[in-house]
Coordinates of C-alpha atoms in Angstrom, one line a residue:
X1 CA 72.3 126.0 90.0
X2 CA 74.6 128.7 91.2
X3 CA 76.8 130.8 88.9
X4 CA 80.2 130.0 90.4
X5 CA 82.2 133.2 90.6
X6 CA 83.5 135.5 93.3
X7 CA 80.2 136.6 94.6
X8 CA 78.2 136.3 97.8
X9 CA 75.1 134.1 98.2
X10 CA 72.9 133.2 101.1
X11 CA 73.2 129.4 101.1
X12 CA 73.1 126.3 103.3
X13 CA 76.3 125.2 104.9
X14 CA 76.0 121.9 102.9
X15 CA 75.8 123.9 99.7
X16 CA 78.8 125.9 100.8
X17 CA 80.8 122.7 101.2
X18 CA 79.7 121.4 97.8
X19 CA 80.6 124.6 96.0
X20 CA 83.9 124.8 97.8
X21 CA 84.7 121.3 96.6
X22 CA 84.2 122.6 93.0
X23 CA 86.5 125.5 93.8
X24 CA 89.1 123.0 95.2
X25 CA 89.0 120.9 92.0
X26 CA 87.0 117.9 93.1
X27 CA 86.6 115.4 90.2
X28 CA 84.7 112.6 91.9
X29 CA 82.0 112.8 94.6
X30 CA 80.2 110.0 96.2
X31 CA 77.8 109.5 99.1
X32 CA 74.8 107.7 100.6
X33 CA 71.8 109.8 101.5
X34 CA 71.6 110.6 105.2
X35 CA 70.5 113.7 107.1
X36 CA 72.3 116.1 107.8
X37 CA 74.7 115.4 104.9
X38 CA 72.4 114.9 101.9
X39 CA 72.4 118.3 100.3
X40 CA 76.2 118.1 99.6
X41 CA 75.9 115.4 97.0
X42 CA 72.6 116.8 95.7
X43 CA 74.2 120.1 95.0
X44 CA 77.3 118.6 93.4
X45 CA 75.0 116.4 91.1
X46 CA 74.0 119.6 89.3
X47 CA 77.6 120.2 88.0
X48 CA 79.7 118.4 85.4
X49 CA 81.8 116.2 87.5
X50 CA 81.2 112.5 88.3
X51 CA 78.7 112.3 91.2
X52 CA 77.3 109.0 92.6
X53 CA 74.7 107.9 95.1
X54 CA 76.4 104.7 96.1
X55 CA 74.5 101.7 97.6
X56 CA 76.0 102.3 101.0
X57 CA 78.7 104.4 102.7
X58 CA 81.4 101.7 102.5
X59 CA 81.1 101.6 98.8
X60 CA 80.9 105.4 98.6
X61 CA 84.1 105.7 100.6
X62 CA 85.9 103.0 98.5
X63 CA 84.9 104.7 95.3
X64 CA 86.2 108.0 96.4
X65 CA 89.3 106.3 97.9
X66 CA 90.0 104.4 94.7
X67 CA 89.8 107.7 92.8
X68 CA 92.1 109.4 95.3
X69 CA 94.8 106.7 95.1
X70 CA 94.7 107.3 91.3
X71 CA 95.6 110.9 91.8
X72 CA 92.1 112.5 91.6
X73 CA 90.6 115.0 94.0
X74 CA 87.7 113.1 95.6
X75 CA 85.0 113.7 98.2
X76 CA 82.7 111.3 100.0
X77 CA 79.9 112.5 102.2
X78 CA 77.8 110.7 104.8
X79 CA 76.1 111.2 108.1
X80 CA 78.0 110.3 111.3
X81 CA 76.6 106.7 111.6
X82 CA 77.4 106.2 108.0
X83 CA 81.0 106.5 108.8
X84 CA 80.6 103.4 111.0
X85 CA 79.7 101.5 107.8
X86 CA 82.8 102.9 106.1
X87 CA 85.1 102.6 109.0
X88 CA 87.0 99.5 107.6
X89 CA 88.4 101.3 104.5
X90 CA 88.7 104.5 106.6
X91 CA 91.3 102.9 108.8
X92 CA 93.2 101.4 105.9
X93 CA 93.2 104.7 104.0
X94 CA 95.2 106.3 106.8
X95 CA 97.9 103.6 106.4
X96 CA 98.2 103.9 102.6
X97 CA 97.6 107.6 102.2
X98 CA 96.5 108.9 98.8
X99 CA 98.0 110.3 95.6
X100 CA 95.5 113.1 94.9
X101 CA 93.2 114.3 97.7
X102 CA 90.5 112.6 99.7
X103 CA 88.0 114.6 101.8
X104 CA 85.6 112.7 104.0
X105 CA 82.6 114.7 105.1
X106 CA 81.1 113.3 108.4
X107 CA 77.9 115.2 109.2
X108 CA 77.3 114.6 112.9
X109 CA 73.9 115.0 114.5
X110 CA 74.1 116.2 118.1
X111 CA 70.7 115.9 119.9
X112 CA 69.8 113.2 117.4
X113 CA 67.3 115.3 115.3
X114 CA 67.2 112.5 112.7
X115 CA 69.5 109.8 114.0
X116 CA 69.7 106.9 116.4
X117 CA 72.7 108.3 118.3
X118 CA 74.8 111.4 118.6
X119 CA 78.3 109.9 118.4
X120 CA 81.1 112.4 118.0
X121 CA 83.1 111.4 115.0
X122 CA 86.1 113.4 116.0
X123 CA 87.0 110.2 117.8
X124 CA 87.5 108.6 114.3
X125 CA 90.3 111.1 113.7
X126 CA 92.1 110.1 116.9
X127 CA 91.5 106.4 116.2
X128 CA 92.6 106.5 112.6
X129 CA 95.2 109.2 112.7
X130 CA 93.3 111.3 110.2
X131 CA 93.1 115.1 110.7
X132 CA 89.7 116.5 111.5
X133 CA 88.7 120.0 110.3
X134 CA 85.6 121.6 111.9
X135 CA 83.9 124.7 110.6
X136 CA 81.7 127.1 112.7
X137 CA 79.4 128.7 110.1
X138 CA 78.6 128.4 106.3
X139 CA 81.5 130.7 105.3
X140 CA 84.0 128.8 107.3
X141 CA 82.5 125.5 105.9
X142 CA 83.3 126.9 102.4
X143 CA 86.8 128.1 103.3
X144 CA 87.8 125.1 105.4
X145 CA 86.6 122.6 102.7
X146 CA 89.1 124.2 100.3
X147 CA 91.8 124.0 103.0
X148 CA 90.9 120.3 103.6
X149 CA 91.6 119.5 99.9
X150 CA 94.8 121.5 100.1
X151 CA 96.0 119.7 103.2
X152 CA 95.1 116.3 101.8
X153 CA 96.9 117.0 98.5
X154 CA 99.9 118.4 100.2
X155 CA 100.4 115.7 102.8
X156 CA 99.0 112.8 100.6
X157 CA 96.6 111.8 103.4
X158 CA 92.8 111.6 103.9
X159 CA 91.1 114.5 105.8
X160 CA 87.8 114.4 107.7
X161 CA 85.6 117.5 107.5
X162 CA 83.3 117.2 110.5
X163 CA 80.1 119.2 110.3
X164 CA 77.0 119.1 112.4
X165 CA 73.3 119.7 111.8
X166 CA 73.5 123.4 112.7
X167 CA 76.4 123.9 110.2
X168 CA 74.9 121.9 107.3
X169 CA 71.3 123.2 107.6
X170 CA 71.8 126.8 108.6
X171 CA 71.8 129.5 105.9
X172 CA 74.2 132.3 105.8
X173 CA 76.1 134.7 103.5
X174 CA 79.0 133.0 101.8
X175 CA 81.7 134.6 99.6
X176 CA 82.2 131.9 97.0
X177 CA 85.5 131.1 95.4
X178 CA 85.5 130.4 91.7
X179 CA 85.6 126.8 90.4
X180 CA 88.7 125.0 89.3
X181 CA 89.2 122.4 86.7
X182 CA 88.3 119.0 88.1
X183 CA 91.4 117.0 89.0
X184 CA 91.2 113.5 87.7
X185 CA 93.8 110.7 88.0
X186 CA 95.7 108.2 86.0
X187 CA 96.4 104.5 86.5
X188 CA 98.9 103.9 89.3
X189 CA 100.0 100.4 90.1
X190 CA 101.8 100.3 93.4
X191 CA 101.0 97.0 95.1
X192 CA 103.7 97.4 97.8
X193 CA 101.7 100.4 99.1
X194 CA 98.1 99.5 98.4
X195 CA 98.0 95.8 99.0
X196 CA 97.8 95.7 102.8
X197 CA 99.3 92.3 103.6
X198 CA 101.2 92.4 106.8
X199 CA 104.7 93.1 105.3
X200 CA 103.4 96.1 103.4
X201 CA 101.2 97.3 106.2
X202 CA 104.1 97.4 108.6
X203 CA 106.1 99.6 106.2
X204 CA 103.0 101.8 105.7
X205 CA 102.6 102.2 109.4
X206 CA 105.9 104.0 109.6
X207 CA 104.9 106.3 106.7
X208 CA 101.6 107.0 108.4
X209 CA 103.3 108.2 111.6
X210 CA 105.7 110.4 109.6
X211 CA 102.7 111.9 107.8
X212 CA 100.9 112.5 111.1
X213 CA 103.8 114.4 112.5
X214 CA 103.9 116.6 109.4
X215 CA 100.1 117.1 109.7
X216 CA 100.6 118.5 113.2
X217 CA 102.7 121.3 111.8
X218 CA 100.6 121.9 108.7
X219 CA 97.3 122.6 110.7
X220 CA 98.6 125.3 112.9
X221 CA 97.6 128.2 110.6
X222 CA 94.0 126.9 110.3
X223 CA 93.3 128.0 113.9
X224 CA 93.1 131.6 115.3
X225 CA 94.2 133.2 118.6
X226 CA 92.3 136.4 119.5
X227 CA 94.3 138.3 122.1
X228 CA 92.1 140.6 124.1
X229 CA 94.7 141.2 126.8
X230 CA 93.0 139.0 129.4
X231 CA 94.3 136.4 131.8
X232 CA 91.2 134.3 131.0
X233 CA 91.3 132.0 127.9
X234 CA 88.3 130.4 126.1
X235 CA 89.2 127.6 123.8
X236 CA 86.2 127.0 121.4
X237 CA 86.0 124.3 118.8
X238 CA 83.8 124.3 115.7
X239 CA 80.3 125.8 116.1
X240 CA 80.9 126.4 119.8
X241 CA 83.1 129.3 118.7
X242 CA 80.1 131.1 117.1
X243 CA 78.1 130.6 120.3
X244 CA 80.9 131.9 122.4
X245 CA 81.3 135.0 120.3
X246 CA 77.6 135.7 120.6
X247 CA 77.6 135.1 124.4
X248 CA 80.6 137.5 124.8
X249 CA 78.8 140.3 123.1
X250 CA 75.8 139.7 125.3
X251 CA 77.6 139.4 128.6
X252 CA 80.5 141.8 127.9
X253 CA 83.0 139.4 129.6
X254 CA 86.7 139.9 128.7
X255 CA 88.7 136.9 127.6
X256 CA 91.2 135.8 125.1
X257 CA 89.7 133.4 122.5
X258 CA 91.4 130.5 120.7
X259 CA 89.3 129.3 117.8
X260 CA 90.0 125.6 117.1
X261 CA 89.2 124.5 113.5
X262 CA 91.4 121.4 113.8
X263 CA 90.2 119.5 116.9
X264 CA 92.3 116.5 115.7
X265 CA 95.2 117.1 116.0
X266 CA 95.1 120.3 118.1
X267 CA 97.5 123.1 117.2
X268 CA 100.2 122.5 119.8
X269 CA 102.2 125.6 119.4
X270 CA 99.2 128.0 119.3
X271 CA 97.7 126.4 122.4
X272 CA 101.0 126.7 124.4
X273 CA 101.2 130.3 123.4
X274 CA 97.7 131.0 124.4
X275 CA 97.8 129.1 127.7
X276 CA 101.1 130.7 128.7
X277 CA 99.3 134.0 128.8
X278 CA 96.4 132.7 130.8
X279 CA 95.7 131.9 134.4
X280 CA 92.4 130.2 133.8
X281 CA 91.1 128.2 130.8
X282 CA 87.6 127.3 129.7
X283 CA 87.2 124.8 126.9
X284 CA 83.9 124.9 125.1
X285 CA 83.1 122.1 122.7
X286 CA 80.0 120.3 121.5
X287 CA 79.8 116.6 122.3
X288 CA 82.7 114.6 123.7
X289 CA 85.7 116.2 125.5
X290 CA 88.0 115.6 122.5
X291 CA 89.9 118.9 122.6
X292 CA 89.8 118.9 126.4
X293 CA 91.5 115.6 126.6
X294 CA 94.2 116.6 124.1
X295 CA 94.8 119.9 125.8
X296 CA 95.1 118.3 129.2
X297 CA 97.5 115.7 127.8
X298 CA 99.6 118.5 126.2
X299 CA 99.8 120.6 129.3
X300 CA 100.7 117.7 131.5
X301 CA 103.6 116.8 129.1
X302 CA 104.8 120.4 129.1
X303 CA 104.6 120.6 132.9
X304 CA 102.0 123.5 132.8
X305 CA 99.5 123.8 135.6
X306 CA 96.6 126.1 135.1
X307 CA 93.0 126.2 136.3
X308 CA 91.1 124.4 133.5
X309 CA 87.4 123.8 133.0
X310 CA 85.4 122.0 130.3
X311 CA 82.9 119.3 130.6
X312 CA 82.5 120.0 134.3
X313 CA 80.6 123.1 133.2
X314 CA 79.3 122.1 129.8
X315 CA 77.2 119.0 129.2
X316 CA 78.4 116.4 126.7
X317 CA 74.7 115.6 126.0
X318 CA 73.0 117.2 123.0
X319 CA 74.0 120.1 120.8
X320 CA 75.6 123.3 121.8
X321 CA 73.2 126.1 122.8
X322 CA 73.5 129.6 124.1
X323 CA 71.9 128.4 127.4
X324 CA 74.9 126.1 127.9
X325 CA 77.4 128.8 127.2
X326 CA 75.6 131.2 129.6
X327 CA 75.6 128.6 132.3
X328 CA 79.3 128.0 131.9
X329 CA 80.0 131.7 131.8
X330 CA 78.0 132.2 135.0
X331 CA 80.2 129.6 136.8
X332 CA 83.5 130.5 135.2
X333 CA 83.2 134.2 135.4
X334 CA 81.1 134.2 138.6
X335 CA 78.3 136.1 137.0
X336 CA 74.6 136.1 137.9
X337 CA 73.4 135.9 134.3
X338 CA 71.1 132.9 134.3
X339 CA 67.9 134.8 135.3
X340 CA 68.6 137.5 132.8
X341 CA 69.5 135.4 129.8
X342 CA 67.8 132.0 130.1
X343 CA 64.3 132.1 128.8
X344 CA 62.4 128.9 129.1
X345 CA 59.9 128.4 126.2
X346 CA 56.3 128.0 126.9
X347 CA 55.0 124.4 126.9
X348 CA 54.9 123.3 123.2
X349 CA 52.3 120.7 122.2
X350 CA 53.9 117.5 121.0
X351 CA 54.0 117.0 117.3
X352 CA 54.9 113.4 116.6
X353 CA 56.0 112.7 113.0
X354 CA 53.5 110.9 110.7
X355 CA 53.6 109.0 107.5
X356 CA 52.7 111.2 104.5
X357 CA 49.2 111.1 102.9
X358 CA 49.4 108.4 100.3
X359 CA 52.4 106.7 101.9
X360 CA 52.2 103.0 100.9
X361 CA 53.9 102.0 104.2
X362 CA 50.7 102.9 106.1
X363 CA 48.8 100.3 104.1
X364 CA 51.6 97.8 104.4
X365 CA 51.5 98.0 108.2
X366 CA 47.7 97.7 108.3
X367 CA 47.8 94.7 106.0
X368 CA 50.6 93.1 108.0
X369 CA 48.9 93.4 111.3
X370 CA 45.7 91.7 109.9
X371 CA 47.8 89.0 108.2
X372 CA 49.5 88.1 111.5
X373 CA 46.1 87.3 113.0
X374 CA 44.8 85.6 109.9
X375 CA 47.9 83.3 109.9
X376 CA 47.0 82.3 113.4
X377 CA 50.1 84.0 114.8
X378 CA 49.7 85.7 118.2
X379 CA 50.6 89.4 117.8
X380 CA 51.9 89.6 121.3
X381 CA 54.3 86.8 120.5
X382 CA 55.4 88.0 117.1
X383 CA 58.5 90.1 117.1
X384 CA 58.6 92.7 114.3
X385 CA 62.2 93.7 113.6
X386 CA 62.3 97.1 112.0
X387 CA 64.9 99.1 110.2
X388 CA 66.1 102.6 109.3
X389 CA 63.7 104.6 107.0
X390 CA 60.4 106.3 106.9
X391 CA 58.8 103.0 107.9
X392 CA 60.4 103.3 111.3
X393 CA 57.3 105.4 112.1
X394 CA 55.6 102.0 112.2
X395 CA 56.7 102.0 115.8
X396 CA 53.9 104.6 116.6
X397 CA 50.4 103.6 117.4
X398 CA 48.1 102.5 116.0
X399 CA 50.5 100.4 114.0
X400 CA 52.8 99.3 116.8
X401 CA 54.8 97.4 114.2
X402 CA 58.4 97.9 115.1
X403 CA 59.9 96.1 118.1
X404 CA 63.5 97.1 117.2
X405 CA 65.3 99.4 114.9
X406 CA 69.0 100.1 115.5
X407 CA 71.0 100.5 112.4
X408 CA 70.9 100.1 108.6
X409 CA 70.1 96.5 107.6
X410 CA 69.6 95.4 111.2
X411 CA 66.1 94.1 110.8
X412 CA 67.1 90.7 109.3
X413 CA 70.1 90.1 111.5
X414 CA 68.2 90.9 114.7
X415 CA 65.3 88.8 113.6
X416 CA 67.8 85.9 113.2
X417 CA 69.0 86.4 116.8
X418 CA 65.4 86.7 118.1
X419 CA 64.5 83.4 116.6
X420 CA 67.6 81.6 117.9
X421 CA 66.9 82.9 121.4
X422 CA 63.1 82.4 121.6
X423 CA 62.1 79.9 118.9
X424 CA 59.4 82.4 117.9
X425 CA 59.1 83.2 114.2
X426 CA 59.9 86.9 113.7
X427 CA 59.0 89.4 110.9
X428 CA 61.8 91.6 109.5
X429 CA 60.6 94.9 107.9
X430 CA 63.1 96.6 105.6
X431 CA 63.0 99.3 102.9
X432 CA 64.3 98.8 99.3
X433 CA 67.2 101.2 99.6
X434 CA 68.1 99.7 103.0
X435 CA 67.9 96.2 101.6
X436 CA 70.5 97.1 99.0
X437 CA 72.5 99.1 101.6
X438 CA 73.1 96.2 104.0
X439 CA 70.2 93.8 103.9
X440 CA 71.4 91.5 101.2
X441 CA 74.2 89.9 103.3
X442 CA 71.8 89.5 106.2
X443 CA 69.2 87.7 103.9
X444 CA 72.0 85.5 102.6
X445 CA 72.8 84.6 106.2
X446 CA 69.1 83.8 106.9
X447 CA 69.0 81.5 103.8
X448 CA 72.3 79.8 104.7
X449 CA 71.4 79.2 108.3
X450 CA 67.7 78.3 107.4
X451 CA 66.3 80.9 109.7
X452 CA 62.5 80.9 109.6
X453 CA 61.3 84.5 109.2
X454 CA 59.1 86.6 107.0
X455 CA 61.1 89.4 105.4
X456 CA 58.8 92.2 104.2
X457 CA 60.6 94.5 101.9
X458 CA 58.8 97.9 101.4
X459 CA 59.8 98.9 97.9
X460 CA 58.7 102.5 97.4
X461 CA 61.3 103.0 94.7
X462 CA 63.2 105.8 96.5
X463 CA 65.5 106.6 99.4
X464 CA 62.5 108.5 100.6
X465 CA 63.4 109.6 104.2
X466 CA 66.2 111.8 103.0
X467 CA 64.5 113.4 100.0
X468 CA 63.5 110.8 97.4
X469 CA 67.0 110.0 96.1
X470 CA 67.0 107.2 93.6
X471 CA 67.0 103.6 94.8
X472 CA 68.6 100.6 93.1
X473 CA 65.2 98.9 93.1
X474 CA 64.2 101.1 90.1
X475 CA 66.7 99.1 88.0
X476 CA 67.3 95.9 90.0
X477 CA 64.4 93.5 90.8
X478 CA 64.5 92.8 94.5
X479 CA 62.6 89.5 94.0
X480 CA 65.2 88.2 91.5
X481 CA 67.9 89.1 94.0
X482 CA 66.1 87.2 96.7
X483 CA 65.7 84.2 94.4
X484 CA 69.4 84.4 93.5
X485 CA 70.2 84.1 97.2
X486 CA 68.2 80.9 97.4
X487 CA 64.9 82.2 98.9
X488 CA 62.3 79.7 97.8
X489 CA 59.2 81.8 98.6
X490 CA 59.1 85.2 96.9
X491 CA 55.9 87.1 96.3
X492 CA 54.9 90.6 95.4
X493 CA 52.0 92.6 96.8
X494 CA 50.4 96.0 96.2
X495 CA 49.7 97.3 99.7
X496 CA 46.7 99.3 98.4
X497 CA 45.1 96.0 97.2
X498 CA 44.2 95.2 100.8
X499 CA 42.4 91.8 100.3
X500 CA 45.1 90.3 98.1
X501 CA 47.9 91.8 100.2
X502 CA 46.6 90.4 103.5
X503 CA 46.1 87.0 101.9
X504 CA 49.6 86.8 100.5
X505 CA 51.2 87.9 103.8
X506 CA 49.3 85.4 105.8
X507 CA 50.1 82.6 103.3
X508 CA 53.8 83.6 103.6
X509 CA 53.7 83.4 107.4
X510 CA 52.1 79.9 107.2
X511 CA 54.7 78.8 104.7
X512 CA 57.6 79.9 106.9
X513 CA 56.0 78.1 109.9
X514 CA 55.7 74.9 107.8
X515 CA 59.0 75.0 106.0
X516 CA 61.2 76.6 108.7
X517 CA 63.0 78.8 106.1
X518 CA 62.9 82.5 105.3
X519 CA 60.2 83.9 102.9
X520 CA 60.3 87.3 101.2
X521 CA 57.3 89.4 100.3
X522 CA 57.9 92.7 98.4
X523 CA 55.4 95.5 98.8
X524 CA 55.7 97.5 95.6
X525 CA 54.2 100.9 95.4
X526 CA 56.0 104.2 94.8
X527 CA 56.5 106.9 97.4
X528 CA 53.6 109.3 97.2
X529 CA 56.0 112.2 96.9
X530 CA 57.4 110.7 93.7
X531 CA 53.9 110.8 92.2
X532 CA 53.0 114.3 93.4
X533 CA 56.2 115.6 92.0
X534 CA 54.9 114.7 88.6
X535 CA 51.2 115.4 88.8
X536 CA 50.0 118.9 89.3
X537 CA 47.9 119.7 92.4
X538 CA 44.8 120.6 90.3
X539 CA 45.0 117.3 88.4
X540 CA 44.8 115.1 91.5
X541 CA 41.6 113.2 92.3
X542 CA 40.3 113.6 95.8
X543 CA 38.7 111.2 98.3
X544 CA 35.2 112.0 99.5
X545 CA 33.1 110.7 102.4
X546 CA 29.4 109.9 101.9
X547 CA 28.1 111.1 105.2
X548 CA 24.9 109.1 104.8
X549 CA 27.0 105.9 104.8
X550 CA 29.6 107.0 107.4
X551 CA 28.8 105.6 110.9
X552 CA 31.6 107.4 112.7
X553 CA 33.3 104.2 113.5
X554 CA 36.7 106.1 113.5
X555 CA 38.6 103.3 111.7
X556 CA 39.8 105.6 109.0
X557 CA 41.2 108.3 111.2
X558 CA 42.1 106.3 114.4
X559 CA 43.3 103.0 112.9
X560 CA 44.4 104.0 109.4
X561 CA 45.6 107.5 110.5
X562 CA 45.9 109.2 107.2
X563 CA 46.6 112.9 107.9
X564 CA 44.0 113.9 105.3
X565 CA 41.2 112.2 107.2
X566 CA 39.9 114.2 110.1
X567 CA 37.0 113.6 112.5
X568 CA 34.0 115.9 112.6
X569 CA 32.3 116.9 115.8
X570 CA 29.8 114.0 115.3
X571 CA 32.7 111.6 114.9
X572 CA 32.0 111.1 111.2
X573 CA 35.0 111.4 108.9
X574 CA 35.7 114.1 106.4
X575 CA 38.6 114.6 103.9
X576 CA 40.9 117.6 104.0
X577 CA 41.1 118.3 100.2
X578 CA 44.3 120.4 100.6
X579 CA 46.1 117.4 102.1
X580 CA 44.5 114.5 100.2
X581 CA 46.4 113.3 97.1
X582 CA 43.7 111.0 95.9
X583 CA 45.7 107.8 96.3
X584 CA 42.6 105.8 97.2
X585 CA 44.3 103.8 100.0
X586 CA 41.5 104.7 102.4
X587 CA 38.7 103.3 100.2
X588 CA 39.2 99.6 101.1
X589 CA 39.7 100.5 104.8
X590 CA 36.2 101.7 105.3
X591 CA 33.9 98.7 106.2
X592 CA 30.8 100.7 105.2
X593 CA 32.1 101.7 101.7
X594 CA 31.6 105.3 102.6
X595 CA 34.7 106.6 100.9
X596 CA 35.1 107.0 97.1
X597 CA 37.3 109.0 94.7
X598 CA 36.0 112.1 93.0
X599 CA 37.7 113.2 89.8
X600 CA 39.4 111.6 86.9
X601 CA 42.7 109.8 87.3
X602 CA 45.5 111.7 85.6
X603 CA 47.4 110.1 82.7
X604 CA 50.0 107.6 83.7
X605 CA 48.5 107.6 87.3
X606 CA 48.8 103.8 87.8
X607 CA 52.2 103.7 86.0
X608 CA 53.6 106.3 88.4
X609 CA 52.5 104.3 91.4
X610 CA 53.3 100.8 90.2
X611 CA 55.7 101.1 87.2

């Protein structure tokens, strides 16, 4: 925890946003874990305000929105695709406005480092008429978060703070502002404003447009024009500004710079001033041509004709890099800089991600593949509909156990469509947190429409992919939820109990085939990291290979693929004691009983895994 005073710290951009929220007076903070946004809520949870990991982004948004329409200062944080889930209340919040302040952090992920797409959420600002503020480094993330709260409170309108992976996950020196007293609300009953029946919504629409016009004036001073006495102008938005400044130092080009911190709406007066002094304009922005389109629209309306370049020189694919800036500079300034500045890295060996040692999902996938065959299903004709989480790695060999994975909760819905189109019984694989996020409604649909499918819910008691945030499954029994929805076949398995697990899964598949209804099997075993967070390294038991019994069959390292099991030169297996956590999952995998545990199980060992 940081001592919040006027001092400088080297911190993550996400931490800078969280601490700035405290400085602005945030009273309620909500979110759903999702890289690259997670550290914002994790940081805020250390302080004495109300902080909530909600079951999904829509609920997180609505919680913060409800607080803001009651006069509180509220923040909700999510990754870019999470805002898709929250887009329904997002659009309505722009119609009603707020009484306090509402800041929506959308953490975008250009280049898709941990996401299924790289959508540019500045579009949401244009679509919803919500201003978008975009920082360019950790210090600006801190300062502009405070400005976002000020703007929202002043105009009584939600504000989007759009960050990216390179903003949220880079560390830099940040001059912290001291905290303020959290701003909470009071009960406000105004149904003519907040009940969006058509009559009220039409009136709100007029107020929304009035607020939007005011916002256009309010954002001008959040942007900066740097006049270097040049007839060339570079307009740079967000993190692109930082790259542009680095490139200018390296290339010694001379140009005026217009830093855009409000890509939606653009600062009209400042842009006209800057362009009127220019003969040529280069617009540098990461992702989609949002600023470029707005600038072109403005200049056309004003009758201004100037040579303008943007996405014709800078790709809209992937995140901004210095290489992209150098390429644009070489074309725009007619410089021969590419051979001098672009250094291609040497070939880097591929390092595909892998499930952690002790991950129960590895055993679940092994058990599932065996159960499919035991149930007399043909693997090549069995569609496994996956979902978003650690278990998406089931896509990789040797598991080959994910035929689709597109969005949170999609596994059950897509499985429904696959069955309706093919008549083949599918398997939906979904995690516990994802089930509560958006799988419940899909399961209700499967029950209601009597869709025959096996739903395998991997309950590792955590939102593990984003850092072991708590999951509702710790307090809400998934099996009881499934029964409450009308699922007739509900069973639990321990994926490490291989024989029983395979038997239950195969029985479930046969039941689905006979009854033509959905069945649910819950694989319950904790995320290995939850266990190793409690047990000290020197207290962990370790697996050991009896080399006299080992035949070098390679099943444990080629088929089970635990990172702690490595092949020797003679193809026999050995255990990396520094990686092994002593979970014992590999023991039943060996057909020759060559693996055993060495050492005493720590206290509460079984309780930590299964409790």
